[in-house]
XYZ file of C-alpha atoms in Angstrom:
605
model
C -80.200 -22.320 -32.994
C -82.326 -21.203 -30.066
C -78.097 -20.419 -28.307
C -77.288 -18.341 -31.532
C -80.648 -16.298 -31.260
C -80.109 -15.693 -27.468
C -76.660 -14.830 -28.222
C -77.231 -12.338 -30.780
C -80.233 -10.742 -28.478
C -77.662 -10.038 -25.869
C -75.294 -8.641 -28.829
C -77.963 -6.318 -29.729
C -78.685 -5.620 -26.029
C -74.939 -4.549 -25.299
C -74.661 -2.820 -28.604
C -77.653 -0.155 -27.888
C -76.138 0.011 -24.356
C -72.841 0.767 -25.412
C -74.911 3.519 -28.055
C -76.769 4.790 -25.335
C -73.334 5.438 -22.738
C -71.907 7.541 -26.103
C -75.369 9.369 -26.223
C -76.034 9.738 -22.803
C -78.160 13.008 -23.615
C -80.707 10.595 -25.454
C -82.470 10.006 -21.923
C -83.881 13.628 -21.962
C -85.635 13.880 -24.995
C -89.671 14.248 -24.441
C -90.461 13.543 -27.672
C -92.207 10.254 -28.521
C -90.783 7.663 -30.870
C -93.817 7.622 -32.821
C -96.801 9.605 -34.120
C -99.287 7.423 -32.481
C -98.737 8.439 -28.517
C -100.112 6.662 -25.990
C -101.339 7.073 -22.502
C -98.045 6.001 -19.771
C -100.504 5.834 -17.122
C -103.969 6.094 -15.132
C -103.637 9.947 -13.829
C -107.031 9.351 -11.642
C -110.544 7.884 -11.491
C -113.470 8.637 -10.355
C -116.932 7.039 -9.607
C -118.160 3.641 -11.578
C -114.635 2.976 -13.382
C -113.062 -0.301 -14.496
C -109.369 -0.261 -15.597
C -108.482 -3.081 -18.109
C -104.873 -1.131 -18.883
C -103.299 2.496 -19.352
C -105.450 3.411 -22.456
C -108.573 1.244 -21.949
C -111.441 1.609 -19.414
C -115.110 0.878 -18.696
C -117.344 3.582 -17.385
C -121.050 3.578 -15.864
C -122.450 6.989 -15.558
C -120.902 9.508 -13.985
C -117.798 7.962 -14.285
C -114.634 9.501 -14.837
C -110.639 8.685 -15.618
C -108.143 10.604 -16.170
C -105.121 9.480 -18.816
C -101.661 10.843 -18.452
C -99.792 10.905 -22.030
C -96.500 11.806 -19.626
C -95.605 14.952 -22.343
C -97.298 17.470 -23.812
C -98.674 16.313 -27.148
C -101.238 17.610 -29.735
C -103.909 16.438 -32.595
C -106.459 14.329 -32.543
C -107.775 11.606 -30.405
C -109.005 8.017 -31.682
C -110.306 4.964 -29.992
C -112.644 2.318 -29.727
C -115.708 2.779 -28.041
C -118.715 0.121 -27.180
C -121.657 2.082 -26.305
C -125.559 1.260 -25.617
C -126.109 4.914 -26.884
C -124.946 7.134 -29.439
C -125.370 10.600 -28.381
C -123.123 11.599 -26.497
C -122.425 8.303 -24.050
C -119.056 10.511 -22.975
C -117.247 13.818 -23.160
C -113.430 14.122 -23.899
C -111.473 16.933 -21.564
C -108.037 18.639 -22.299
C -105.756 20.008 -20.277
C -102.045 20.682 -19.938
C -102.183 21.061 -16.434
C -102.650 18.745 -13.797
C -104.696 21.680 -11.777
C -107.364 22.028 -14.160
C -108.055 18.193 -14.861
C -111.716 17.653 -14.716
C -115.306 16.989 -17.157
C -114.217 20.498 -18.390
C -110.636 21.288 -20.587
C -108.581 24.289 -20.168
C -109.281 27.634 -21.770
C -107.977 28.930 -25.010
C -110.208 32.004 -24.287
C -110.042 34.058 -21.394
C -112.897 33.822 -18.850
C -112.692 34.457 -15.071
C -114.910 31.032 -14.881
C -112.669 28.769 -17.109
C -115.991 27.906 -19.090
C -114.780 28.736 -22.593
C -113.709 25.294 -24.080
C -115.554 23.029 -21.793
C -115.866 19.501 -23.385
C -116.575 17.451 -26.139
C -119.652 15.451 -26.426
C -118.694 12.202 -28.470
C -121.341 11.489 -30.838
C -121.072 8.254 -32.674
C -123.316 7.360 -35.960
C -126.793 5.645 -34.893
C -125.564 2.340 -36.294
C -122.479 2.640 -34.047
C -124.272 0.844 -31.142
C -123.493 -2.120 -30.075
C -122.804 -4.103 -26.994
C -120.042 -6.355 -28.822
C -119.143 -4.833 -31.755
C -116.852 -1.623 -31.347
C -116.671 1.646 -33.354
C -113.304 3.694 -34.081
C -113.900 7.295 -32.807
C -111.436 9.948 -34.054
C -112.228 13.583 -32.869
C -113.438 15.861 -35.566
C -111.072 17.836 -37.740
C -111.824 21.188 -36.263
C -111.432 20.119 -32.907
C -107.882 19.620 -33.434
C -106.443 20.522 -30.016
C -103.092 22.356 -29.750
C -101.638 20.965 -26.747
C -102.481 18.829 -23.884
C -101.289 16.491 -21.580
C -104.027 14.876 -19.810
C -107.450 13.479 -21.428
C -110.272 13.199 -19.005
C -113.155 10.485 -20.197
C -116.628 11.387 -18.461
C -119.666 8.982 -19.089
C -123.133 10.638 -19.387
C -125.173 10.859 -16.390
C -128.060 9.281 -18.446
C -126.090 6.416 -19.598
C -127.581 2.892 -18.900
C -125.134 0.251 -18.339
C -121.824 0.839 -19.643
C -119.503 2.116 -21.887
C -116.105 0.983 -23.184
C -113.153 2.843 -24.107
C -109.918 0.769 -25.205
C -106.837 1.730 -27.207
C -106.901 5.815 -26.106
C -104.056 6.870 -29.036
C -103.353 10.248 -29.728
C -102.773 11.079 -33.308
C -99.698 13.620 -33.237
C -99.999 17.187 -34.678
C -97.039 18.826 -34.242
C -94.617 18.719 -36.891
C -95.732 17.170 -39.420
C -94.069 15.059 -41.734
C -91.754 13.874 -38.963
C -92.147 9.758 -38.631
C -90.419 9.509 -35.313
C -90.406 12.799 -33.041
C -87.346 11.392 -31.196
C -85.621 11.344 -33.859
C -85.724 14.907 -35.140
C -82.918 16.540 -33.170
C -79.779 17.228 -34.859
C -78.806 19.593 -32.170
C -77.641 18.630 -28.435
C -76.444 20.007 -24.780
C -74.803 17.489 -21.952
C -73.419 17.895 -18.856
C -73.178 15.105 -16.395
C -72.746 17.701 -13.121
C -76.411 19.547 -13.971
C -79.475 17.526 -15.005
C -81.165 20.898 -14.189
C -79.584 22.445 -17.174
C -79.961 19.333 -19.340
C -83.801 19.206 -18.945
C -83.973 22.645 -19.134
C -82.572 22.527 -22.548
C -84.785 19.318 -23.850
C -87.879 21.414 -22.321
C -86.975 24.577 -24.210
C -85.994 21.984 -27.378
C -89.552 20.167 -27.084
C -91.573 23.616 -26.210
C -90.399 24.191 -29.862
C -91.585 21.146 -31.541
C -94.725 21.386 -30.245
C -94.809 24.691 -31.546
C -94.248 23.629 -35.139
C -97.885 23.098 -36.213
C -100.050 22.277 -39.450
C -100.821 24.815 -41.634
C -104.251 25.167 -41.587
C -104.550 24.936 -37.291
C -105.068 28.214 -36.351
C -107.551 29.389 -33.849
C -110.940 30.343 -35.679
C -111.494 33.267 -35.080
C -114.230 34.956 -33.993
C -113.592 31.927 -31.220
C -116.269 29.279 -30.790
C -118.208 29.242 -27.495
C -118.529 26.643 -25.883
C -116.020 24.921 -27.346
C -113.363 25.421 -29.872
C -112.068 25.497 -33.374
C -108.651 25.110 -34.783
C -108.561 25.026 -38.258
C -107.972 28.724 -39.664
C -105.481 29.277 -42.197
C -101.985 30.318 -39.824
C -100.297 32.048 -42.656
C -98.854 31.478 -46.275
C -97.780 27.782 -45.795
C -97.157 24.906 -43.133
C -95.222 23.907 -41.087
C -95.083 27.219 -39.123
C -93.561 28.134 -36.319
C -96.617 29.008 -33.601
C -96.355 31.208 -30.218
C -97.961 28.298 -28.103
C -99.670 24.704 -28.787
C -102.583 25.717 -26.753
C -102.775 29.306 -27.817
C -102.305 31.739 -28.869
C -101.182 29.204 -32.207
C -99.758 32.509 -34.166
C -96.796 33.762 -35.659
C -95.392 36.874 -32.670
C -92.298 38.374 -33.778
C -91.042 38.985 -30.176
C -91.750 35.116 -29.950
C -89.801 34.107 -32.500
C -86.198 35.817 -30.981
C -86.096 33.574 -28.421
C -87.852 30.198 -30.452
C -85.988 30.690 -33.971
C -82.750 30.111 -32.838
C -83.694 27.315 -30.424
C -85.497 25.404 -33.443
C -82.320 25.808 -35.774
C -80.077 24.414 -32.749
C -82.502 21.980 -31.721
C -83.540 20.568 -34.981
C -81.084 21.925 -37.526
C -81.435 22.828 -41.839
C -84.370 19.519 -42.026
C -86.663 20.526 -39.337
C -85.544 23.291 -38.066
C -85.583 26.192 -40.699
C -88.230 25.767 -42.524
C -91.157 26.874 -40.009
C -89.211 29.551 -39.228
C -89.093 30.275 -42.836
C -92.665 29.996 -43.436
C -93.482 32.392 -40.545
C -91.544 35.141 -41.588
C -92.503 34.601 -45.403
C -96.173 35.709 -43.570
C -95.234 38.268 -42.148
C -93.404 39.719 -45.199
C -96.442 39.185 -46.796
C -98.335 40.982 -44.837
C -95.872 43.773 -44.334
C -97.674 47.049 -44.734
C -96.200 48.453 -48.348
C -96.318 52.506 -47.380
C -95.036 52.422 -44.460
C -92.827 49.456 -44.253
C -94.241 48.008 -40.880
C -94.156 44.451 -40.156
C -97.710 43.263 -38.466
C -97.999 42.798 -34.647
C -99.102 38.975 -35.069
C -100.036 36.811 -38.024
C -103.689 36.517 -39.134
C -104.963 34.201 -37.070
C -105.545 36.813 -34.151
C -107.798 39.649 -32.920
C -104.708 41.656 -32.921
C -104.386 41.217 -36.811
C -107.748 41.449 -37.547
C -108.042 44.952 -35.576
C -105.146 46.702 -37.122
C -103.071 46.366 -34.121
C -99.437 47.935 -34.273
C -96.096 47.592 -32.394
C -92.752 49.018 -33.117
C -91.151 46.473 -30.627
C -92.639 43.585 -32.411
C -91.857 45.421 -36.056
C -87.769 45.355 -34.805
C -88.546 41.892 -33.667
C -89.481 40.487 -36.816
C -85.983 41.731 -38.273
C -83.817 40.422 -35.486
C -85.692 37.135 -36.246
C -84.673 38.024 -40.027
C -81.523 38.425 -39.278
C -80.983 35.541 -37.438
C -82.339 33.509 -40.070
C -79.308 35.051 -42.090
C -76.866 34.324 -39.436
C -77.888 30.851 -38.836
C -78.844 29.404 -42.121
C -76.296 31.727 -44.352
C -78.994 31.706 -46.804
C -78.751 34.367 -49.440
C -81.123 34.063 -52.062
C -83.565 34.604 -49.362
C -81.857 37.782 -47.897
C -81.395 39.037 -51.665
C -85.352 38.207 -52.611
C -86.230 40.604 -49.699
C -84.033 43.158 -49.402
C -85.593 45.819 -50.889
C -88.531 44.674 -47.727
C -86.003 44.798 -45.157
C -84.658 48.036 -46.008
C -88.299 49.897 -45.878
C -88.333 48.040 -42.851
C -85.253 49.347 -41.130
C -85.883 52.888 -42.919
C -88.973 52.711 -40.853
C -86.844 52.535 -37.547
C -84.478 55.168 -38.583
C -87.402 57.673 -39.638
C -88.992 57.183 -36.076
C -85.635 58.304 -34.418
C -85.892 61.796 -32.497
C -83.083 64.550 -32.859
C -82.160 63.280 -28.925
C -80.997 59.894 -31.008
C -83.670 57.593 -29.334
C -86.359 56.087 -31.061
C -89.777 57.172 -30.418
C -92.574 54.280 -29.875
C -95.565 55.602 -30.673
C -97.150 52.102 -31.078
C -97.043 50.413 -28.206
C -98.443 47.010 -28.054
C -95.865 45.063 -26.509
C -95.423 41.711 -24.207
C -98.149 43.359 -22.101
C -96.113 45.362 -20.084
C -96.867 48.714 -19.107
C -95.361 52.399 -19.559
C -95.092 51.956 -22.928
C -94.619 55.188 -24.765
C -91.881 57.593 -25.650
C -87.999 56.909 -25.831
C -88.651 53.408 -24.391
C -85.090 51.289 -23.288
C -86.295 48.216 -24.861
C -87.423 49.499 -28.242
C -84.129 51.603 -28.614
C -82.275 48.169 -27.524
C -84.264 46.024 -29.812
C -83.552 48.731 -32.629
C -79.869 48.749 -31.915
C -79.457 45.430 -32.423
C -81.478 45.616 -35.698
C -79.222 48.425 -37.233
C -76.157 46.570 -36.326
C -77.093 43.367 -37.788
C -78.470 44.891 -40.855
C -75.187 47.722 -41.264
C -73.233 44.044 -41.301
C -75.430 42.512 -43.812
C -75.724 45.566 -46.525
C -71.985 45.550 -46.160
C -71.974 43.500 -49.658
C -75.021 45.399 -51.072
C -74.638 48.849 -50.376
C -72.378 50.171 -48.406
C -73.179 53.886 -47.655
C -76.641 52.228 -46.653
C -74.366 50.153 -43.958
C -72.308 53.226 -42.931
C -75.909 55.193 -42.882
C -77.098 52.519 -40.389
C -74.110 51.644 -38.232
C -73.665 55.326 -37.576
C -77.031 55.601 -36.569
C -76.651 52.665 -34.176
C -73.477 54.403 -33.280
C -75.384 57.446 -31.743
C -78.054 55.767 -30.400
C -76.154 53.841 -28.139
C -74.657 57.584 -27.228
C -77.999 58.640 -26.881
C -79.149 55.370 -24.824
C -76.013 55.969 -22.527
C -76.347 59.689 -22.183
C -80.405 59.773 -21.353
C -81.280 56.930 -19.797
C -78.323 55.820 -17.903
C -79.081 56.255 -13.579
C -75.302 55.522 -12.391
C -76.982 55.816 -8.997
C -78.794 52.768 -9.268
C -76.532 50.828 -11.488
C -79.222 50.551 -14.459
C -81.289 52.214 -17.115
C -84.571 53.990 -16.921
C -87.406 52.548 -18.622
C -87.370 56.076 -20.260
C -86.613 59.670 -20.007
C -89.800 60.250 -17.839
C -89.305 57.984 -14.899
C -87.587 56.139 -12.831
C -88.443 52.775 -12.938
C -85.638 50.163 -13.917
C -87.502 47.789 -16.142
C -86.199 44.350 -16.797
C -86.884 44.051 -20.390
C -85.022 46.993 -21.547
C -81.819 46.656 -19.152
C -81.289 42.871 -20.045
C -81.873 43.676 -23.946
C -79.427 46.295 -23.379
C -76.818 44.311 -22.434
C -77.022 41.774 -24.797
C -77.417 43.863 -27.594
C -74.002 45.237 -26.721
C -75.461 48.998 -25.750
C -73.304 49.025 -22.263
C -69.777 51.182 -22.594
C -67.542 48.033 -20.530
C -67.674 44.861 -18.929
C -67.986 46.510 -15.564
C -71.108 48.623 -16.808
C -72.577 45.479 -18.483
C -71.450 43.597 -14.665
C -73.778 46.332 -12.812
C -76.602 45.897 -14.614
C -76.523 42.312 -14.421
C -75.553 42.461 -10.418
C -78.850 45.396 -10.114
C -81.465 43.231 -12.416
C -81.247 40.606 -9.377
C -82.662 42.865 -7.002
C -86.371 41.456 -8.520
C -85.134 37.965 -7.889
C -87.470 36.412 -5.676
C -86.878 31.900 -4.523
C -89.186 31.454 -8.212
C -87.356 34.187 -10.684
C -87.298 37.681 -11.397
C -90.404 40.142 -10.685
C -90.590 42.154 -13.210
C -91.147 45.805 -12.170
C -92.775 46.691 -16.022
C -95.768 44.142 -15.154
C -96.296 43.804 -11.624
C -96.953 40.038 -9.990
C -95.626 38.943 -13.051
C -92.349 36.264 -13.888
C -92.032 36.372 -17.126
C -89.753 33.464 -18.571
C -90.071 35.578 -22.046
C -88.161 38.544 -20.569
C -86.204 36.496 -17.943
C -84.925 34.506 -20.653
C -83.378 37.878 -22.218
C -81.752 38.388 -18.575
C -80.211 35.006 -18.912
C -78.930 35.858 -21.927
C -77.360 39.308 -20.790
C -75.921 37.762 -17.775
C -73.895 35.449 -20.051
C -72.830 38.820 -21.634
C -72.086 40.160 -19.004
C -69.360 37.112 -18.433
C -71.503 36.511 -15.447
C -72.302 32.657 -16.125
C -72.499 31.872 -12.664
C -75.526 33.926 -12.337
C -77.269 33.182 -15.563
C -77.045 29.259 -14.711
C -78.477 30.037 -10.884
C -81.539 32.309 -12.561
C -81.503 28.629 -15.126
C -82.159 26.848 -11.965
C -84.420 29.094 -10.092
C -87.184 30.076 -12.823
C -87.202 27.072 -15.216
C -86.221 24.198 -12.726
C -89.863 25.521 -11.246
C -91.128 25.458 -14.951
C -90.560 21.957 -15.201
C -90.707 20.696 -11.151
C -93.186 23.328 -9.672
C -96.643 22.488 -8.697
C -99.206 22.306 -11.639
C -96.516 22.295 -14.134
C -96.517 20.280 -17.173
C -93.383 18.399 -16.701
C -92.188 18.275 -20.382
C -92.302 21.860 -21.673
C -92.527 24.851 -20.821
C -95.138 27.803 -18.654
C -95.873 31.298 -20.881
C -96.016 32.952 -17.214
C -96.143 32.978 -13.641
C -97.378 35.229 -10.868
C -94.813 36.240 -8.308
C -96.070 33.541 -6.094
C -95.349 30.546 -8.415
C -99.321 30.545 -9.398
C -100.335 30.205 -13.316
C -102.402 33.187 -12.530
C -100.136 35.119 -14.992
C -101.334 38.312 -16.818
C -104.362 38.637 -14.556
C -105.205 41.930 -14.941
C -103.280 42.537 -17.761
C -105.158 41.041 -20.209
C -106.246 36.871 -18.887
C -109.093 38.628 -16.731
C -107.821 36.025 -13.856
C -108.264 33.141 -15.887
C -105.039 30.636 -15.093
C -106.555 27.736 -17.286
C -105.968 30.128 -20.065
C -102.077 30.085 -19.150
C -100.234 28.289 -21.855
C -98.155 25.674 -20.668
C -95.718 25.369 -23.808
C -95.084 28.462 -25.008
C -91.552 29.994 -26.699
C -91.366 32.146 -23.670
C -87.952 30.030 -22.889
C -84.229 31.181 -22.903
C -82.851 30.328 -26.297
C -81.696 26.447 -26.641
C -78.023 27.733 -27.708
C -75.125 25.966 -27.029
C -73.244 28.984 -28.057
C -74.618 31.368 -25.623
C -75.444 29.690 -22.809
C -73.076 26.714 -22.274
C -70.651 25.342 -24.691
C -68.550 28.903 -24.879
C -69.259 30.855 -21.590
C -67.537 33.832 -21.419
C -65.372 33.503 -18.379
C -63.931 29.822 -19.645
C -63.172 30.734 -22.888
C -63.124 33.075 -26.039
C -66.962 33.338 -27.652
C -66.929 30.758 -30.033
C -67.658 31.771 -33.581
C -71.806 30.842 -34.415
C -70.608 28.832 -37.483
C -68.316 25.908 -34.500
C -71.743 25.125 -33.292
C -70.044 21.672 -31.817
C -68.391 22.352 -28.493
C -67.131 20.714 -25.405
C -65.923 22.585 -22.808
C -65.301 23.549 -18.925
C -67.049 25.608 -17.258
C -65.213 26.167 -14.166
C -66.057 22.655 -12.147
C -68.653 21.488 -14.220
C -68.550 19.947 -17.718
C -70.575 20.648 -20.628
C -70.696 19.254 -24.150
C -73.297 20.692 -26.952
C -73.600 20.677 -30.484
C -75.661 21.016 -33.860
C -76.239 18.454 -36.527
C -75.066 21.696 -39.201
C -71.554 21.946 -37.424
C -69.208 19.311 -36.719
C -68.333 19.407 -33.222
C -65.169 20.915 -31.748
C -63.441 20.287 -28.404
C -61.452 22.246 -26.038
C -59.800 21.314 -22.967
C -59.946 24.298 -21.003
């Protein structure tokens, strides 16, 4: 019996083995395989500190330990404490990066000082004392924390004796209703030449989950201080998909053009569409009736609550509309709101100037600056609305297509004609200057507004003139590497049927998101300074604050086999969005992707 039993382990042994050789992408997921996370390790200690194990410790005062959950996660924490007192024997820390471990958690508000969040005091029930029996702690429910990696334990400098943590378990947030995390992709990218571009993807695929929150997590606003509150209302219903587990925890348009399409490849119809859904059922909600305007962030933010406006981010919301059409070929939803999406895109066309650009006259954007006027990225962004949307009315009303595709039609005249500087190989940021933004020359090549190949090849060869060893400068926000806009240049280099340089900007920018110093690891950065520092947006808004920096955020090229790997342009013909399933060569190196909606398809190139 006892032969049969070891026989049939090793069975089962080969078996997953011979699973695991047929998966081999499996090894790169960062998901856990349950809901309950635990710590993988001891990150540090210091003062009075005895480790019994990975999640359990005794502290005297003044001690301190740091546990490592190895990924980002979210929620709540719970464990057993023994303590001789019950106010406050220990505070609990968060932070996502290892730089700012410590008695005091990252910032979800901006302060020069890091001092918004601090910590939180555990304070247990006065008949929660005892020095045998122990008491389960969970945090509180408003002090669900968006994301985190590492959970700093400091005992009280008053406490007498000791006190006894054991069985640190985080209770996972992030997409609810999901039993086993790991288990949630239907979508996948291999190659055995590049784990670069493997982990890359699996970062960018787990950046989105733990964007997928609860729907009552938002950041209470106005924002608790010290401390911190997450339990606003995040829009019309849960799951939705956020900006950032940290922060901002908010529906952005601009956001969701790179993190829509990455959740429906990632996670597919199940998981994948519906807190995309939910997102932009908010912002059609809130959609302003006269004018047609979509809001510049759902109503969890200052932004929302101040009346805040942005033409970029209105024209964002409809790409990620019509993406949503593209992907999920759902109609009903397209029909319900039509008569929404055409104010919408009426809105764009009755902001167009007699030179055929679109004038921004609301300019909240990314943060960059120059806003204003006949901006390249706008008009870019706008293009690729009117196209999209001139495709889709084709079945519902066609002189309202032909209306739009001939206005696309002479804005990218217009676009050519005014802000075209052969001389430099790229376009203006508008008709007023010279400056050769990133944002608005990569958008312009993806959204198809270049006259060739060679034209869309020169402004992919000039936009590496801000490469620096991390990743592009961009010259629209000085100091700044922005993996939002650079993943837009990835994306027009691919265009461009220059793959060679898209997968080398891959390597640069996000193999430092994921290896750098004081990265997270597992997901990944909102933003960098040009010297590889999370002092991002300093003086454009994060008043030199780097703890604020989010460290999984849906600033991330999009996680699609389709335009990044499986079908690059110079190995073979684009691959229609609906073969989601490819394997092919790309040059020397091999790649093999797919999505759970598609069955796959091979080539042998």
């Amino acid at each position: 019996m006892l032969l049969l039993f070891l026989l049939f382990g090793a069975f089962l042994l080969e078996l997953t083995r011979a699973v695991e050789s047929l998966t081999p992408w499996t090894q790169y997921i960062y998901a856990p395989d349950s809901r309950t996370p635990t710590p993988i390790s001891i990150k540090q200690t210091t003062g009075a500190v005895h480790v019994h194990n990975k999640a359990s410790a005794t502290l005297q005062a003044n001690g301190q330990i740091t546990f490592d959950f190895g990924r980002e996660v979210s929620g709540h924490i719970t464990f057993s404490i023994i303590s001789p007192m019950p106010n406050a024997p220990i505070s609990l820390a968060f932070t996502e990066s290892p730089q700012f471990i410590g008695a005091w958690s990252d910032d979800t508000g901006a302060s020069p000082f890091s001092d918004w969040d601090r910590a939180l005091s555990v304070v247990l029930p006065s008949n929660a004392t005892s020095p045998t029996s122990p008491y389960q702690y969970t945090t509180p429910p408003e002090r669900y924390r968006g994301g985190f990696r590492y959970l700093t334990v400091t005992a009280n400098a008053t406490l007498v004796g000791s006190v006894k943590v054991s069985g640190v378990t985080c209770l996972l947030g992030y997409q609810p209703g999901v039993q086993n995390p790991q288990k949630a992709y239907r979508g996948y990218f291999y190659t055995p030449d590049d784990k670069v571009l493997v982990r890359t993807w699996y970062a960018g695929a787990y950046t989105v989950q733990t964007n997928i929150s609860p729907a009552n997590t938002g950041r209470f606003l106005p924002q608790v201080r010290p401390g911190w509150a997450y339990n606003a209302s995040l829009g019309l219903d849960g799951p939705m998909l956020l900006d950032g587990a940290k922060r901002d925890r908010a529906v952005w348009p601009g956001d969701l053009g790179i993190s829509a399409p990455s959740s429906y490849l990632a996670f597919g119809p199940k998981y994948g569409y519906e807190s995309v859904v939910n997102a932009l059922e908010t912002l059609f909600y809130f959609q302003n009736a006269t004018t047609g305007m979509f809001p510049f962030a759902g109503p969890d933010t200052n932004s929302f609550k101040n009346g805040a406006k942005s033409d970029t981010y209105h024209s964002w919301s409809l790409i990620a509309i019509a993406d949503y059409s593209l992907y999920s070929g759902d109609e009903a939803f397209i029909s319900r709101h039509w008569p929404n999406i055409t104010r919408a895109v009426d809105y764009i066309v009755s902001t167009i100037t007699p030179d055929g650009l679109q004038n921004q006259a609301w300019t909240n954007d990314w943060a960059r600056q120059g806003g204003g006027g006949l901006n390249s990225a706008l008009n870019a962004i706008s293009y690729g609305v009117l196209r999209a949307f001139s495709s889709i009315a084709l079945s519902r009303d066609a002189t309202l297509a032909n209306k739009w595709n001939s206005t696309a039609d002479a804005l990218k005249a217009s676009y050519n004609r005014i802000l075209w500087d052969d001389s430099v190989g790229l376009y203006r940021d508008n008709a007023t200057t010279s400056l050769a933004p990133q944002d608005g020359n990569a958008l312009a090549v993806f959204f198809g507004l270049t006259n060739s190949t060679a034209q869309a090849r020169k402004v992919s060869q000039g936009l590496t003139k801000n490469w620096n060893d991390i990743g592009p400068v961009t010259p629209e926000l000085p100091d700044t590497i922005s993996p939002f806009v650079s993943s837009w240049e990835v994306e027009a280099h691919f265009a461009a049927e220059e793959p060679e340089r898209a997968v080398q900007l891959i390597r640069k920018l996000w193999g430092y998101a994921l290896d750098g110093p004081n990265m997270g690891g597992s997901t990944i950065v909102e933003g960098l300074s040009a010297n590889g520092s999370l002092y991002y947006r300093s003086e454009a808004g994060y008043n030199y604050d780097p703890a604020y920096t989010s460290m999984a955020h849906f600033l991330v090229h999009r996680t699609d086999p389709e335009s990044h790997y499986a079908s690059l342009r110079s190995a073979c013909d684009i691959v229609c969005r609906k073969n989601m399933g490819v394997r092919s060569i790309y040059r020397d190196r091999r790649a093999e992707a797919g999505s759970g909606r598609f069955r796959d398809t091979s080539w042998n190139i």
